[in-house]
Amino acid sequence: MNIKDNLKIITEHWGKINPLKIRDYIDVGGYEAIRKFIEKMKPEEAIEEIKKSGLVGRGGAGFSTGEKWEAVKKNKGEKYFICNLDESEPGTYKDRAIVDNNPHLLLEGIIISALAIDAKKAYIYINGRYIKQREILEKAVLEAASNKFIGKGIINSHYDLEIEIFSGAGAYICGEETALINSIEGKRGEPKFRPPYPTETGLWGKPTLVNNAETVSNIPWIIINGGKKYSEIGSAVSPGTKLYVLGGAVRNSGVFEGPTGMTIGAVIDKLGGGLKKGKELWFSQIGGSSGRLVLENELDNSLTFNKKSEIPLGSGAVFVFDKHSDIYDFLLSIAGFFRRESCGKCVPCREGTFRLYEITERMKDGEISERDKEAIKDILWTLNNTTFCPFGKFAAVAFLDAVEKLKILDL
Amino acid sequence: MEIKINGKKYKANEGDVILDVCRREGIRIPTLCNFPFEEGEFKKETICRLCLVEVNLTDKLVPSCAFPVCSSLEVTTESEKIKKAREINMELLWSDHAGKCVKCKKNRMCELQSLAEEYKIDNFHFIPRKEDLTNTEELDLLKDNKTRVVVEEENPAICRTTEFCIECRRCINVCPERKFGFNHRAGDVIVGTPYEKVLECSFCGECVRVCPVAALTDKNNFSEITEKLDDIKKIAVALVAEGMEEKIKKQLLIMGYQKEPREILKSLGFEKIFDFSEKDAQDEGLDDFKVQLSRKEKINMEDIILFYISSNISLKKEKIANLDYILSEREIARLARDKKII
Ligand SMILES: Cc1cc2nc3c(=O)[nH]c(=O)nc-3n(C[C@H](O)[C@H](O)[C@H](O)COP(=O)(O)O)c2cc1C
Ligand code: SF4
Ligand code: SF4
Ligand code: SF4
């Protein structure tokens, strides 16, 4: 940990400004990044800063944001920017918190991102259940437009941008960017085969940039303070701060900002205030329902978006389980989630998640047979190795760890 | 360009996918969702996950039906890992079908069944989950984790039942009128019409032709037909449309039989067999044939049972006067199979 431990990029003004008033945001220096971008920078320079910052996507995959911007920017013609606010993973609500506490920070990020790649239209794809957040955003968009940050000739420049808020129907798979694009186009919300990638052929067949809401919320800070400064925060492999969503047996539940690269132990102790009184740590799940399970002896692992890292940071959710938690309840809720949310397109996931749930039910009832044990091994293997999109892999993660680390079954 | 498959070099064209090369070279790769809808035209769904192979560019298994070739490509089509993937995914599909074959319309003509044989999927870990539920049973069975199936046999030409459907999407992709789609999601997915309405279309029959299982089949009253074919007091007459002999031959080959279609028709109980071309149909008309025949041969109209052997199942919609049945090549094969003459 370094001196920038307490640096807040996204949460700085949370609780101190009225999220429904653009004036409050402007008074604390809001929308200055747009001004700087428009008055002092070329889009290429902005992209260069983002590349220098080392910012990687907060949507889970950890792809370099600057490189993705560049890939879209180099294409000519009509383009789109989409802010991914689908966030449907149980226990993850950091993007929602951004909207609740400082919607204009998100909007400012969206506007700069869209303008930097020459998009004239941006979408906010919001989880259909985020009704209040949609209202907040609608109001924020109106206010930003009347302050000339959105619309034709943004703060009297040659830049134009229209922002549309699109509510999904609450399907988890629609957070996957190609499924999300299908959904906006009015098609069935299911992932598409890649290539072509959305950066080449995306929404309505045009080059499209999809970024997670948290990723986008880092942009204004980087534009104001420079990429180099950002790159010095947190871990070198995936710099910056991260919103951690804490829950379970920790003293403080909620959304907390800390640098990337914190150890799991530090997240639990420093941000979460340690365990609740009388609770004893069994294991934690890192990164949401699709995250790995970690035991006490793994708390020294530091959390980054590095592809090679053992424990990926994922959505940033850290859920702590007490010794007395019911592991079968937990696994059944995970199995139920993936069984319900599978889009049903490919065989291993559609059938596998169905069967996994079926067997987990028997496991919970203590009726698991040798035949089921064989089947579980096969299902987890095929989910992990043969599905069409990463959803299948996600569905297997917690089970694989429960078997290997928690030894719930003797396979 | 040249690529390596299983250690040997093969010629590949720019724009080919791995499966194209394997098909040309006779290298066996199982597929279910992939299907040549028109000559050479494949829609790449990549969803059955049976055609997965290994390549030197990634550790992951890749779908050969969509993975483009490139000059340094090395492909492995058989390995322990590939076998495992195919076996598990086959088993997941098969577990929903196991035990249903004996009574199935598509028995011995079913692509899933023959793949299950090829991959020796005989033991399965799961209980079939799709069941045609009646209202009273429904609640209990749903508790047992069963899913609902949709049966629709009210349209004039096609029997549809999702009990056998493996969600391969061939029908969705082949239909020129885009009648089908995916309803619901996850394990509850149902391939069918919007709001599960009765199918209304031109009945070109393409979907029945491409369905690998018994989810879409020709509609006919089979017990009535067999009865009439066996009835010695009746004269069964077959009008064989142009090109049907070839199609019947192919259909029989699926079951592994090489027989002359004429022979088959005779053994099925057809007393008179006529070729009937497009032109005949226009000149004489299907509706006039029985009248003429009865006059010429001095047989009572009622004693003639007239069959039109044709793939044109759209005629079933039209209810042509004096024509009793329309049988497709699939149904000829099915009759032959049921009568055990092949
Ligand atoms: C099953 C699945 C669900 C996903 N859900 C989300 C989501 O809810 N929000 C999100 O931002 N990204 C989600 N993603 C990742 C997106 O596909 C995409 O990578 C991301 O939005 C890109 O933004 P980033 O580069 O800023 O991370 C999901 C991916 C998969 C495979
Ligand atoms: S793995 Fe297959 S069924 Fe599952 S969500 Fe992805 S495409 Fe759909
Ligand atoms: S018969 Fe032809 S038109 Fe009708 S649903 Fe099948 S493919 Fe479509
Ligand atoms: S009805 Fe037949 S062709 Fe259509 S998806 Fe089902 S199995 Fe495939």
PDB file of C-alpha atoms in Angstrom, chain A residues 230-382:
ATOM      1  CA  TYR A 230      -3.292   7.752 -12.679  1.00  0.00           C
ATOM      2  CA  SER A 231      -0.832   5.047 -13.619  1.00  0.00           C
ATOM      3  CA  GLU A 232       0.952   5.572 -10.302  1.00  0.00           C
ATOM      4  CA  ILE A 233      -2.092   4.633  -8.260  1.00  0.00           C
ATOM      5  CA  GLY A 234      -2.539   1.088  -7.046  1.00  0.00           C
ATOM      6  CA  SER A 235      -1.020  -1.953  -8.721  1.00  0.00           C
ATOM      7  CA  ALA A 236       1.198  -1.471 -11.743  1.00  0.00           C
ATOM      8  CA  VAL A 237      -0.555  -4.180 -13.801  1.00  0.00           C
ATOM      9  CA  SER A 238      -3.987  -2.561 -13.530  1.00  0.00           C
ATOM     10  CA  PRO A 239      -3.600   0.874 -11.990  1.00  0.00           C
ATOM     11  CA  GLY A 240      -6.179   3.092 -10.404  1.00  0.00           C
ATOM     12  CA  THR A 241      -8.790   2.736  -7.740  1.00  0.00           C
ATOM     13  CA  LYS A 242     -11.565   0.203  -7.600  1.00  0.00           C
ATOM     14  CA  LEU A 243     -14.993   0.121  -6.072  1.00  0.00           C
ATOM     15  CA  TYR A 244     -15.159  -2.848  -3.734  1.00  0.00           C
ATOM     16  CA  VAL A 245     -18.586  -4.118  -2.797  1.00  0.00           C
ATOM     17  CA  LEU A 246     -18.420  -5.695   0.624  1.00  0.00           C
ATOM     18  CA  GLY A 247     -20.997  -7.995   2.083  1.00  0.00           C
ATOM     19  CA  GLY A 248     -21.594 -10.959   4.323  1.00  0.00           C
ATOM     20  CA  ALA A 249     -19.888 -11.369   7.664  1.00  0.00           C
ATOM     21  CA  VAL A 250     -17.893  -8.119   7.507  1.00  0.00           C
ATOM     22  CA  ARG A 251     -18.578  -5.265   9.904  1.00  0.00           C
ATOM     23  CA  ASN A 252     -19.111  -2.659   7.178  1.00  0.00           C
ATOM     24  CA  SER A 253     -21.157  -3.693   4.150  1.00  0.00           C
ATOM     25  CA  GLY A 254     -21.372  -1.399   1.161  1.00  0.00           C
ATOM     26  CA  VAL A 255     -19.367   0.186  -1.606  1.00  0.00           C
ATOM     27  CA  PHE A 256     -15.846   1.379  -0.802  1.00  0.00           C
ATOM     28  CA  GLU A 257     -13.148   2.848  -2.976  1.00  0.00           C
ATOM     29  CA  GLY A 258      -9.588   1.647  -2.594  1.00  0.00           C
ATOM     30  CA  PRO A 259      -6.551   1.228  -4.807  1.00  0.00           C
ATOM     31  CA  THR A 260      -6.240  -1.825  -7.001  1.00  0.00           C
ATOM     32  CA  GLY A 261      -3.735  -4.364  -5.803  1.00  0.00           C
ATOM     33  CA  MET A 262      -4.980  -4.453  -2.214  1.00  0.00           C
ATOM     34  CA  THR A 263      -4.729  -7.874  -0.635  1.00  0.00           C
ATOM     35  CA  ILE A 264      -7.973  -9.658   0.092  1.00  0.00           C
ATOM     36  CA  GLY A 265      -7.144  -9.435   3.769  1.00  0.00           C
ATOM     37  CA  ALA A 266      -6.687  -5.667   3.542  1.00  0.00           C
ATOM     38  CA  VAL A 267     -10.003  -5.225   1.760  1.00  0.00           C
ATOM     39  CA  ILE A 268     -11.759  -7.156   4.485  1.00  0.00           C
ATOM     40  CA  ASP A 269      -9.938  -5.459   7.369  1.00  0.00           C
ATOM     41  CA  LYS A 270      -9.244  -1.911   6.184  1.00  0.00           C
ATOM     42  CA  LEU A 271     -12.379  -1.319   4.108  1.00  0.00           C
ATOM     43  CA  GLY A 272     -14.735  -3.775   5.723  1.00  0.00           C
ATOM     44  CA  GLY A 273     -13.593  -3.165   9.281  1.00  0.00           C
ATOM     45  CA  GLY A 274     -12.905  -6.833   9.811  1.00  0.00           C
ATOM     46  CA  LEU A 275     -15.461  -9.461  10.675  1.00  0.00           C
ATOM     47  CA  LYS A 276     -18.610  -8.820  12.666  1.00  0.00           C
ATOM     48  CA  LYS A 277     -18.431  -9.683  16.319  1.00  0.00           C
ATOM     49  CA  GLY A 278     -18.681 -13.394  16.933  1.00  0.00           C
ATOM     50  CA  LYS A 279     -18.123 -14.279  13.290  1.00  0.00           C
ATOM     51  CA  GLU A 280     -15.353 -16.544  12.163  1.00  0.00           C
ATOM     52  CA  LEU A 281     -14.007 -16.519   8.625  1.00  0.00           C
ATOM     53  CA  TRP A 282     -14.606 -19.624   6.520  1.00  0.00           C
ATOM     54  CA  PHE A 283     -14.078 -18.394   2.984  1.00  0.00           C
ATOM     55  CA  SER A 284     -14.791 -15.400   0.762  1.00  0.00           C
ATOM     56  CA  GLN A 285     -16.067 -15.073  -2.759  1.00  0.00           C
ATOM     57  CA  ILE A 286     -14.239 -12.508  -4.834  1.00  0.00           C
ATOM     58  CA  GLY A 287     -15.814 -10.807  -7.834  1.00  0.00           C
ATOM     59  CA  GLY A 288     -19.479 -11.717  -7.622  1.00  0.00           C
ATOM     60  CA  SER A 289     -21.383 -14.920  -8.336  1.00  0.00           C
ATOM     61  CA  SER A 290     -18.868 -15.880 -10.963  1.00  0.00           C
ATOM     62  CA  GLY A 291     -15.956 -15.276  -8.598  1.00  0.00           C
ATOM     63  CA  ARG A 292     -13.418 -17.599  -7.019  1.00  0.00           C
ATOM     64  CA  LEU A 293     -13.714 -18.821  -3.455  1.00  0.00           C
ATOM     65  CA  VAL A 294     -10.701 -18.122  -1.254  1.00  0.00           C
ATOM     66  CA  LEU A 295      -9.708 -19.573   2.075  1.00  0.00           C
ATOM     67  CA  GLU A 296      -7.991 -17.894   4.994  1.00  0.00           C
ATOM     68  CA  ASN A 297      -4.536 -18.915   3.801  1.00  0.00           C
ATOM     69  CA  GLU A 298      -5.083 -17.038   0.536  1.00  0.00           C
ATOM     70  CA  LEU A 299      -5.867 -13.650   2.024  1.00  0.00           C
ATOM     71  CA  ASP A 300      -2.439 -12.355   0.996  1.00  0.00           C
ATOM     72  CA  ASN A 301      -3.334 -12.539  -2.676  1.00  0.00           C
ATOM     73  CA  SER A 302      -3.503  -9.053  -4.090  1.00  0.00           C
ATOM     74  CA  LEU A 303      -6.461  -8.177  -6.240  1.00  0.00           C
ATOM     75  CA  THR A 304      -5.773  -6.961  -9.768  1.00  0.00           C
ATOM     76  CA  PHE A 305      -7.171  -7.339 -13.254  1.00  0.00           C
ATOM     77  CA  ASN A 306      -4.069  -9.143 -14.393  1.00  0.00           C
ATOM     78  CA  LYS A 307      -4.991 -11.951 -16.772  1.00  0.00           C
ATOM     79  CA  LYS A 308      -2.610 -14.261 -14.973  1.00  0.00           C
ATOM     80  CA  SER A 309      -3.822 -13.510 -11.487  1.00  0.00           C
ATOM     81  CA  GLU A 310      -5.087 -16.467  -9.484  1.00  0.00           C
ATOM     82  CA  ILE A 311      -7.950 -14.520  -8.025  1.00  0.00           C
ATOM     83  CA  PRO A 312      -9.437 -12.103 -10.556  1.00  0.00           C
ATOM     84  CA  LEU A 313     -10.964  -8.941  -9.199  1.00  0.00           C
ATOM     85  CA  GLY A 314     -14.043  -9.314 -11.418  1.00  0.00           C
ATOM     86  CA  SER A 315     -16.832  -6.975 -10.393  1.00  0.00           C
ATOM     87  CA  GLY A 316     -14.980  -6.085  -7.183  1.00  0.00           C
ATOM     88  CA  ALA A 317     -17.504  -7.760  -4.909  1.00  0.00           C
ATOM     89  CA  VAL A 318     -16.049  -9.373  -1.791  1.00  0.00           C
ATOM     90  CA  PHE A 319     -18.489 -11.527   0.103  1.00  0.00           C
ATOM     91  CA  VAL A 320     -17.325 -13.018   3.378  1.00  0.00           C
ATOM     92  CA  PHE A 321     -18.710 -16.302   4.690  1.00  0.00           C
ATOM     93  CA  ASP A 322     -18.813 -17.226   8.305  1.00  0.00           C
ATOM     94  CA  LYS A 323     -17.973 -20.723   9.579  1.00  0.00           C
ATOM     95  CA  HIS A 324     -21.654 -21.383  10.166  1.00  0.00           C
ATOM     96  CA  SER A 325     -22.845 -20.509   6.669  1.00  0.00           C
ATOM     97  CA  ASP A 326     -24.775 -23.232   4.872  1.00  0.00           C
ATOM     98  CA  ILE A 327     -22.609 -24.106   1.912  1.00  0.00           C
ATOM     99  CA  TYR A 328     -25.393 -25.985   0.138  1.00  0.00           C
ATOM    100  CA  ASP A 329     -27.720 -23.021   0.413  1.00  0.00           C
ATOM    101  CA  PHE A 330     -25.005 -20.908  -1.111  1.00  0.00           C
ATOM    102  CA  LEU A 331     -24.295 -23.340  -3.944  1.00  0.00           C
ATOM    103  CA  LEU A 332     -27.982 -23.813  -4.636  1.00  0.00           C
ATOM    104  CA  SER A 333     -28.500 -20.079  -4.942  1.00  0.00           C
ATOM    105  CA  ILE A 334     -25.555 -19.843  -7.340  1.00  0.00           C
ATOM    106  CA  ALA A 335     -26.744 -22.843  -9.346  1.00  0.00           C
ATOM    107  CA  GLY A 336     -30.243 -21.387  -9.427  1.00  0.00           C
ATOM    108  CA  PHE A 337     -28.954 -18.063 -10.656  1.00  0.00           C
ATOM    109  CA  PHE A 338     -26.976 -19.535 -13.531  1.00  0.00           C
ATOM    110  CA  ARG A 339     -29.704 -21.972 -14.417  1.00  0.00           C
ATOM    111  CA  ARG A 340     -32.218 -19.142 -14.656  1.00  0.00           C
ATOM    112  CA  GLU A 341     -29.966 -16.712 -16.435  1.00  0.00           C
ATOM    113  CA  SER A 342     -28.400 -18.964 -19.075  1.00  0.00           C
ATOM    114  CA  CYS A 343     -29.597 -17.676 -22.416  1.00  0.00           C
ATOM    115  CA  GLY A 344     -30.195 -21.252 -23.522  1.00  0.00           C
ATOM    116  CA  LYS A 345     -28.332 -20.952 -26.787  1.00  0.00           C
ATOM    117  CA  CYS A 346     -25.590 -23.560 -26.469  1.00  0.00           C
ATOM    118  CA  VAL A 347     -25.879 -27.172 -25.338  1.00  0.00           C
ATOM    119  CA  PRO A 348     -23.338 -27.403 -22.499  1.00  0.00           C
ATOM    120  CA  CYS A 349     -24.637 -24.321 -20.697  1.00  0.00           C
ATOM    121  CA  ARG A 350     -28.362 -24.775 -21.285  1.00  0.00           C
ATOM    122  CA  GLU A 351     -28.347 -28.435 -20.286  1.00  0.00           C
ATOM    123  CA  GLY A 352     -25.391 -28.278 -17.915  1.00  0.00           C
ATOM    124  CA  THR A 353     -26.675 -25.474 -15.700  1.00  0.00           C
ATOM    125  CA  PHE A 354     -30.039 -27.245 -15.578  1.00  0.00           C
ATOM    126  CA  ARG A 355     -28.462 -30.499 -14.441  1.00  0.00           C
ATOM    127  CA  LEU A 356     -26.106 -28.796 -12.024  1.00  0.00           C
ATOM    128  CA  TYR A 357     -29.066 -27.213 -10.262  1.00  0.00           C
ATOM    129  CA  GLU A 358     -30.908 -30.510 -10.188  1.00  0.00           C
ATOM    130  CA  ILE A 359     -27.975 -32.267  -8.569  1.00  0.00           C
ATOM    131  CA  THR A 360     -27.298 -29.429  -6.136  1.00  0.00           C
ATOM    132  CA  GLU A 361     -30.847 -29.810  -4.895  1.00  0.00           C
ATOM    133  CA  ARG A 362     -30.172 -33.457  -4.181  1.00  0.00           C
ATOM    134  CA  MET A 363     -26.893 -32.513  -2.567  1.00  0.00           C
ATOM    135  CA  LYS A 364     -28.714 -30.116  -0.254  1.00  0.00           C
ATOM    136  CA  ASP A 365     -31.179 -32.848   0.648  1.00  0.00           C
ATOM    137  CA  GLY A 366     -28.311 -35.224   1.352  1.00  0.00           C
ATOM    138  CA  GLU A 367     -29.421 -37.563  -1.443  1.00  0.00           C
ATOM    139  CA  ILE A 368     -26.469 -37.367  -3.745  1.00  0.00           C
ATOM    140  CA  SER A 369     -25.550 -40.622  -5.469  1.00  0.00           C
ATOM    141  CA  GLU A 370     -22.337 -41.911  -7.001  1.00  0.00           C
ATOM    142  CA  ARG A 371     -23.947 -41.342 -10.381  1.00  0.00           C
ATOM    143  CA  ASP A 372     -24.508 -37.679  -9.497  1.00  0.00           C
ATOM    144  CA  LYS A 373     -20.890 -37.307  -8.488  1.00  0.00           C
ATOM    145  CA  GLU A 374     -19.745 -38.555 -11.866  1.00  0.00           C
ATOM    146  CA  ALA A 375     -22.195 -36.227 -13.517  1.00  0.00           C
ATOM    147  CA  ILE A 376     -21.040 -33.183 -11.558  1.00  0.00           C
ATOM    148  CA  LYS A 377     -17.478 -33.760 -12.659  1.00  0.00           C
ATOM    149  CA  ASP A 378     -18.542 -33.943 -16.297  1.00  0.00           C
ATOM    150  CA  ILE A 379     -20.848 -30.929 -16.122  1.00  0.00           C
ATOM    151  CA  LEU A 380     -18.269 -28.711 -14.471  1.00  0.00           C
ATOM    152  CA  TRP A 381     -15.704 -29.790 -17.029  1.00  0.00           C
ATOM    153  CA  THR A 382     -17.896 -29.070 -20.015  1.00  0.00           C
TER     154      THR A 382
END
